[in-house]
Coordinates of C-alpha atoms in Angstrom, one line a residue:
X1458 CA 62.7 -92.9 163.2
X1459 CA 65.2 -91.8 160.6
X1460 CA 65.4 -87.8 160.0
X1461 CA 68.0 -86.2 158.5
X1462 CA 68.3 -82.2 158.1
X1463 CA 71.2 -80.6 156.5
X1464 CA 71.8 -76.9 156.4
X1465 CA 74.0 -77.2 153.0
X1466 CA 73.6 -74.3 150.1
X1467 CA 74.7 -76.7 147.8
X1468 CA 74.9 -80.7 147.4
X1469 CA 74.2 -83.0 144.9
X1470 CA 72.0 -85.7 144.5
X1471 CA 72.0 -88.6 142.7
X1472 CA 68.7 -90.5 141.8
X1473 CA 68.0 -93.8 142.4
X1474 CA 67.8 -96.6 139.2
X1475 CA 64.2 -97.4 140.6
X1476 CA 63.2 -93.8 141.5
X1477 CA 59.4 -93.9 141.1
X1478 CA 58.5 -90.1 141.3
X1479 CA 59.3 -88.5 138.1
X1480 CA 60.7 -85.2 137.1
X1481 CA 61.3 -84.8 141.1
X1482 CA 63.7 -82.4 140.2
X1483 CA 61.4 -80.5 138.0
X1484 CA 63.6 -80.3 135.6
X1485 CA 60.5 -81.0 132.7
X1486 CA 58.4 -77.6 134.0
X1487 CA 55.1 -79.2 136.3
X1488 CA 55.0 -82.8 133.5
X1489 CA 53.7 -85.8 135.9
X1490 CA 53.0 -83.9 138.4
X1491 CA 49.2 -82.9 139.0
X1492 CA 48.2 -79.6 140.6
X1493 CA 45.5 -77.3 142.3
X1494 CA 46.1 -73.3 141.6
X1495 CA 48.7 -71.4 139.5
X1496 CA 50.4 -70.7 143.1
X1497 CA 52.1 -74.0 142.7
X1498 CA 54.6 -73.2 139.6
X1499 CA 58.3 -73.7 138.1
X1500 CA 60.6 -71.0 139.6
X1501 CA 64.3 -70.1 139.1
X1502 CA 64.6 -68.1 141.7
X1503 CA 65.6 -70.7 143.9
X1504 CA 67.2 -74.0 142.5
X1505 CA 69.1 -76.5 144.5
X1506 CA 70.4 -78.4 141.6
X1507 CA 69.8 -78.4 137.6
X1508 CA 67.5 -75.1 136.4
X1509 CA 63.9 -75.2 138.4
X1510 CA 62.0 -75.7 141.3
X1511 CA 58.7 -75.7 142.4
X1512 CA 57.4 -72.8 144.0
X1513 CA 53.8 -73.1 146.6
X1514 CA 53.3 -69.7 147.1
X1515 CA 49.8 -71.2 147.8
X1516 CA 48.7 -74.1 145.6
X1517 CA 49.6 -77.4 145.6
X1518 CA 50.7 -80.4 143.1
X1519 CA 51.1 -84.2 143.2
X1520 CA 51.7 -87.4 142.1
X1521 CA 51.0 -91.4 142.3
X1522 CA 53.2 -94.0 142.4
X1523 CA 53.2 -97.5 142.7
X1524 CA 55.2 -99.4 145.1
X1525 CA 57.8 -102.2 145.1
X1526 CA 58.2 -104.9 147.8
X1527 CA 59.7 -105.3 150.0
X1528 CA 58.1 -102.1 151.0
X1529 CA 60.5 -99.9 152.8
X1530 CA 60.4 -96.5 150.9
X1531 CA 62.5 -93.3 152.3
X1532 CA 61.0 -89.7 151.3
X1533 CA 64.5 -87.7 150.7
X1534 CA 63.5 -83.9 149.2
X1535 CA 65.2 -80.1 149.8
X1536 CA 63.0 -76.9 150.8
X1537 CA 64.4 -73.3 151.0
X1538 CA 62.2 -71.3 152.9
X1539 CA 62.4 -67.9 151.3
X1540 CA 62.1 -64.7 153.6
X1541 CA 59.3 -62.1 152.7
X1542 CA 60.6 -58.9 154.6
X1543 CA 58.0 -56.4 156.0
X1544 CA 55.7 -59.3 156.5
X1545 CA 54.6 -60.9 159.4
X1546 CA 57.0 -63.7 160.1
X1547 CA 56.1 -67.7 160.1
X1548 CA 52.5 -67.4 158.9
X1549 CA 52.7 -69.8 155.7
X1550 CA 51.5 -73.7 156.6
X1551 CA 53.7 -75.6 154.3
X1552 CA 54.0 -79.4 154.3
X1553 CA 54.9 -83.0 151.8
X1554 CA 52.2 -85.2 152.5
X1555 CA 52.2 -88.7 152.3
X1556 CA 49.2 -91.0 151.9
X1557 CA 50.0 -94.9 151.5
X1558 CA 46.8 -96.6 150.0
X1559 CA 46.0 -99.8 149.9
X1560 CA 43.0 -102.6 149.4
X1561 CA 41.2 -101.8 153.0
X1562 CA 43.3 -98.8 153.9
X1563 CA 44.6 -94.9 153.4
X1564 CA 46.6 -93.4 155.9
X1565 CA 48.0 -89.7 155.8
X1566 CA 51.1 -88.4 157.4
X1567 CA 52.2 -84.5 157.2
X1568 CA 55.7 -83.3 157.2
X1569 CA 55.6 -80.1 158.2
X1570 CA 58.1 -77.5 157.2
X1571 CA 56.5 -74.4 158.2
X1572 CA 53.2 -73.1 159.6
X1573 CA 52.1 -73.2 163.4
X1574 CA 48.4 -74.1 162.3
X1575 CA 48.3 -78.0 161.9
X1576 CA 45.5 -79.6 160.1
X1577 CA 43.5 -81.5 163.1
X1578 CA 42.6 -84.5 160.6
X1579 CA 46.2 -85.4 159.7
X1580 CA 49.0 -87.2 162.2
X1581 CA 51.8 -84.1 162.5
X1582 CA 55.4 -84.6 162.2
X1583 CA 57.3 -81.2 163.0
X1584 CA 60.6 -81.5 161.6
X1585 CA 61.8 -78.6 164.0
X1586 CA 60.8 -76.1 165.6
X1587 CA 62.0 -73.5 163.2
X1588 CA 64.0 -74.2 160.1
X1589 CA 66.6 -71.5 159.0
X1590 CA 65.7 -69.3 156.2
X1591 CA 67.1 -68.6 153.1
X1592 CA 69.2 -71.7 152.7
X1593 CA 68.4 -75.2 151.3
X1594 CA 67.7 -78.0 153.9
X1595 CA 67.8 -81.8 153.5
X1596 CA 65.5 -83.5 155.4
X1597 CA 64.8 -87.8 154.9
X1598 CA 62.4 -89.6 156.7
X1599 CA 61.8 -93.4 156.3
X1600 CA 57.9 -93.9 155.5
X1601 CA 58.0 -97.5 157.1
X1602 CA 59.0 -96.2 160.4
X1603 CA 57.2 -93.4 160.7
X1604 CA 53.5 -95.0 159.7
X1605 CA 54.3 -97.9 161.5
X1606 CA 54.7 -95.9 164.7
X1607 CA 51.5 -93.8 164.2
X1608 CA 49.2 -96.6 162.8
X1609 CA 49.8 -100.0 164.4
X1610 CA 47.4 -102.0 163.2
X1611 CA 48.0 -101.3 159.8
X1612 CA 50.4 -103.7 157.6
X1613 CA 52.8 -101.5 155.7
X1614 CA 53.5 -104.2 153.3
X1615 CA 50.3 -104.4 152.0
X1616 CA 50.2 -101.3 150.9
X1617 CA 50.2 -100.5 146.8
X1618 CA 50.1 -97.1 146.2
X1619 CA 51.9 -94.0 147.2
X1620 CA 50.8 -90.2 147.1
X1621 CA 53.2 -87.5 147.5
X1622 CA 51.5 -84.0 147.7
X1623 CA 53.4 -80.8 148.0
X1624 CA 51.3 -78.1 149.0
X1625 CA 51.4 -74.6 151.2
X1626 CA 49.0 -72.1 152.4
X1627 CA 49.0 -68.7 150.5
X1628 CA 50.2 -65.8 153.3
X1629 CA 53.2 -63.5 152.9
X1630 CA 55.6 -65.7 154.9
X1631 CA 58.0 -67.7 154.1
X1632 CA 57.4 -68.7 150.5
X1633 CA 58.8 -72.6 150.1
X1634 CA 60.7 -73.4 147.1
X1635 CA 61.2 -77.8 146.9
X1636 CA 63.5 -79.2 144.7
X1637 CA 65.2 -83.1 144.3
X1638 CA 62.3 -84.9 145.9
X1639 CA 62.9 -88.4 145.6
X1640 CA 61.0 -91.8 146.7
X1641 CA 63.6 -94.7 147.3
X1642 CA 62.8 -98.3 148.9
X1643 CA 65.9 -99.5 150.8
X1644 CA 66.0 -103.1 152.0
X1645 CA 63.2 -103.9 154.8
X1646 CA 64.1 -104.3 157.9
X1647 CA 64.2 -107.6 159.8
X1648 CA 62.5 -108.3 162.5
X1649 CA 64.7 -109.6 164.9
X1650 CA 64.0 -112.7 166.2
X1651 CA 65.5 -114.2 169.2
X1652 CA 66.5 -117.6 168.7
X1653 CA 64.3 -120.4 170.4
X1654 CA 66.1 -122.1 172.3
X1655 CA 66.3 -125.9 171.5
X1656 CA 65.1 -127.6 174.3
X1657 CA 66.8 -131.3 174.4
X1658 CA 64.7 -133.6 175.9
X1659 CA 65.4 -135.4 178.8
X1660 CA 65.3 -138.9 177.7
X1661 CA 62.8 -140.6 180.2
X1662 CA 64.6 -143.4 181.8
X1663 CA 62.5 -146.5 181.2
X1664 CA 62.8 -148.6 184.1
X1665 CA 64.2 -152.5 183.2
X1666 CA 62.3 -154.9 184.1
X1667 CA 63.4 -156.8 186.6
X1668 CA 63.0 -160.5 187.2
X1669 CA 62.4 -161.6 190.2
X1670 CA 65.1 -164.0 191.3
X1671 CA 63.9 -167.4 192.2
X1672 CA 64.4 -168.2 195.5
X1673 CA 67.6 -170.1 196.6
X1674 CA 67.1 -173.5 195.8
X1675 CA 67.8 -175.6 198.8
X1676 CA 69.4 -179.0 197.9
X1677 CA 68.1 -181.2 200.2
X1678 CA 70.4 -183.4 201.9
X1679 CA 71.6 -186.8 200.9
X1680 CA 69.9 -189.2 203.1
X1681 CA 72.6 -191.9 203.6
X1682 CA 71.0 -194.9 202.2
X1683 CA 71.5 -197.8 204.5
X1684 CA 73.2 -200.9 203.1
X1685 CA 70.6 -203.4 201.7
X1686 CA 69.4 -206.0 203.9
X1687 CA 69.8 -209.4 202.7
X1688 CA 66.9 -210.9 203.5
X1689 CA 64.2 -213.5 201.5
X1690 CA 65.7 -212.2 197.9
X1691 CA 69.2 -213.3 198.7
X1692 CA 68.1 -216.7 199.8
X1693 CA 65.8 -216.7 196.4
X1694 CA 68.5 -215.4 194.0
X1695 CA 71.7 -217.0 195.6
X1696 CA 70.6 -220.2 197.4
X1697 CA 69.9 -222.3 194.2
X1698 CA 73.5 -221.5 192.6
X1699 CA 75.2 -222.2 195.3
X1700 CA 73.0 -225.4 196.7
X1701 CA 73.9 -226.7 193.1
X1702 CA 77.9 -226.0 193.7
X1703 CA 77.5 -227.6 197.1
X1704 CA 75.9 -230.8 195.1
X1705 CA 78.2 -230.8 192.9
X1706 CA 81.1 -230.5 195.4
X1707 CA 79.9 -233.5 197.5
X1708 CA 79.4 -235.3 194.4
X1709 CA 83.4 -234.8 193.5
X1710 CA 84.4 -235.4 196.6
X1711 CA 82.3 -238.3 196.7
X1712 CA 84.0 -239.9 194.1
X1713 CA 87.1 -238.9 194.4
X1714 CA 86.9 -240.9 198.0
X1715 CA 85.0 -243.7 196.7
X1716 CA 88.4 -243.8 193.9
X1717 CA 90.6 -243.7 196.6
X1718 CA 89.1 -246.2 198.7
X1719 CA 88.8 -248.8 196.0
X1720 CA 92.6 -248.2 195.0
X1721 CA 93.6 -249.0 198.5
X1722 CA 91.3 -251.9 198.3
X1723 CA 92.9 -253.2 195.6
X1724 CA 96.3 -252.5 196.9
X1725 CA 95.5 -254.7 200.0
X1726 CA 93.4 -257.3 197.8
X1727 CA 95.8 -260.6 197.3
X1728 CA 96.8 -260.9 194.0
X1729 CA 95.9 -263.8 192.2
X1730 CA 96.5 -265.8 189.2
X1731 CA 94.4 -264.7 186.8
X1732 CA 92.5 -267.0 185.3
X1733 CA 91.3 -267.6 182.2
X1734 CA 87.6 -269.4 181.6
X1735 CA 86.9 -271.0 178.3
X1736 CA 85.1 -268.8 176.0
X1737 CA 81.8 -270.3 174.7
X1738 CA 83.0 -270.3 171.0
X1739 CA 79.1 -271.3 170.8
X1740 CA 78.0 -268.0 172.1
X1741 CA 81.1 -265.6 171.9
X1742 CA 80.9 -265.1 175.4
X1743 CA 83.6 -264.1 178.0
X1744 CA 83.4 -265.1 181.5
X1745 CA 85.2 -263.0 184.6
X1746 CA 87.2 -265.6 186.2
X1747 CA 87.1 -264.2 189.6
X1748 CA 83.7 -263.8 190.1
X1749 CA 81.8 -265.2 186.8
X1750 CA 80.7 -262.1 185.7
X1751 CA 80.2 -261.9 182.1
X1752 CA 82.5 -259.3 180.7
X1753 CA 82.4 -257.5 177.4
X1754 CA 84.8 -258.5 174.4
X1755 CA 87.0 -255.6 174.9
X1756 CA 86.8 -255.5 178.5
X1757 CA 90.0 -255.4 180.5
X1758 CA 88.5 -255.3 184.0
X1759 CA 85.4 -256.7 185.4
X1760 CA 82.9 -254.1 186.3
X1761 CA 81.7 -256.2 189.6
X1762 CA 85.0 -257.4 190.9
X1763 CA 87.5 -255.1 189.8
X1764 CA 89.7 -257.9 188.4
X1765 CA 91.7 -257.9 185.5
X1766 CA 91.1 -260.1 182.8
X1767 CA 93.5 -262.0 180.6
X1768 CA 93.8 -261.4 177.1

């Protein structure tokens, strides 16, 4: 909660390009400014700055203003309390009060600058316990703060209205002069946020699927196949070849002995004359002359005796 209270007798102000109160430095006599009593009045008796200021010597006066988001308005005025010698001291109530208005809502909050009788309806902010006299005093308060801390379930930002209302009991003392007051809407505050931590997520191992290996395979063992018995099937597949080589063989060597024998025959046969029979010119036939065989025209030996013919 901002508050701010200076005890200077003299310091400038400079208004704000979006100042929504007008003629807050009264400058213009009581124009905008609505009012209850003649107590409330221009005086230049007391001025902090430029010519005037108002005087509640009892009385009252406001104003309405509309707001501008983002709500965050600061109330920034000056009161001198004036001293009323051969008075009772401390006996005026004197207050700026604030009332934000919206749609659903109004909410009123009291800055109090003098008095020790407090209206029971209203939330009281005492600035201090006693401001000095007879000098000007800044005070700022930041409205957005201050409501928010006294009416939590209200949204400030949905407020659309404003109402400032000076105003002050008539007794004899002090007498409050207000000058400079000034509504001004600074940039909201943020809400701080903590960051949210990102959470990474654990990637969730999905198991691979296994497959089962196959059992070993055993290679069974190489029965040694026992050589083949020769048995009927050689007799049927071999014995015909080779009964018709032994055939042949015997044949051969048949012949060649029967040759060999007749050669040596011959060779121990007595050789004799050859001779010659008379061809029967009536027939054309020629006669073996050993043994009578007929032999053929061409013939050289005789097929029966082995003997050579003559030509």
């Amino acid at each position: 909660m901002s508050l701010f209270i200076l005890t200077l007798s003299s310091m400038g102000y400079a208004s704000c390009s979006s100042q929504p109160i007008k003629n807050g430095d009264f400058e213009q006599g009581i124009e905008f400014w609505l009012r209850s009593g003649v107590e409330a009045a221009i005086s230049d008796a007391h001025v902090h700055s430029g010519r005037y200021a108002l005087r509640t010597y009892g009385g009252s006066a406001w104003q309405t203003v509309n707001v501008e988001p983002p709500l965050n308005p600061v109330l920034r005025f000056w009161i001198y309390l004036s001293s009323v010698y051969g008075t009772e001291r401390g006996k005026t109530d004197a207050a700026i009060t604030i009332t934000i208005i919206s749609s659903s809502f109004e909410k009123n909050i009291s800055y109090y600058v003098s008095g020790p009788n407090r209206e029971a309806n209203d939330t009281k902010i005492i600035l201090t316990g006693e401001l000095q006299r007879d000098q000007w005093i800044f005070v700022e308060r930041n409205l957005r703060e201050d409501f928010t801390k006294y009416y939590k379930t209200i949204r400030i930002d949905d407020v659309q209205k404003i109402k400032i209302k000076i105003w002050s009991y008539p007794t004899s003392d002090p007498i409050p002069f207000w000058d400079d007051i000034s509504l001004e809407y600074s940039e909201a505050p943020k809400t701080p946020t903590s960051p949210t931590p990102t959470v990474t997520p654990t990637p969730t191992r999905t198991p691979t699927p296994t497959t089962p290996k196959p059992p070993p395979t055993t290679v069974p063992e190489k029965t040694p196949t026992p050589p083949p018995t020769f048995t009927g099937i050689l007799t049927e597949t071999y014995m015909l070849p080779i009964f018709a080589i032994v055939i042949a063989a015997v044949l051969v060597g048949g012949l060649v002995i029967f040759r060999r024998q007749k050669l040596k025959a011959r060779e121990k046969a007595p050789h004799l004359p050859q001779l010659r029979r008379p061809i029967d010119q009536a027939a054309g036939v020629i006669y073996c002359l050993n043994c009578g065989e007929q032999l053929k025209p061409d013939s050289r030996y005789c097929t029966k005796c082995g003997s050579a013919t003559s030509g």
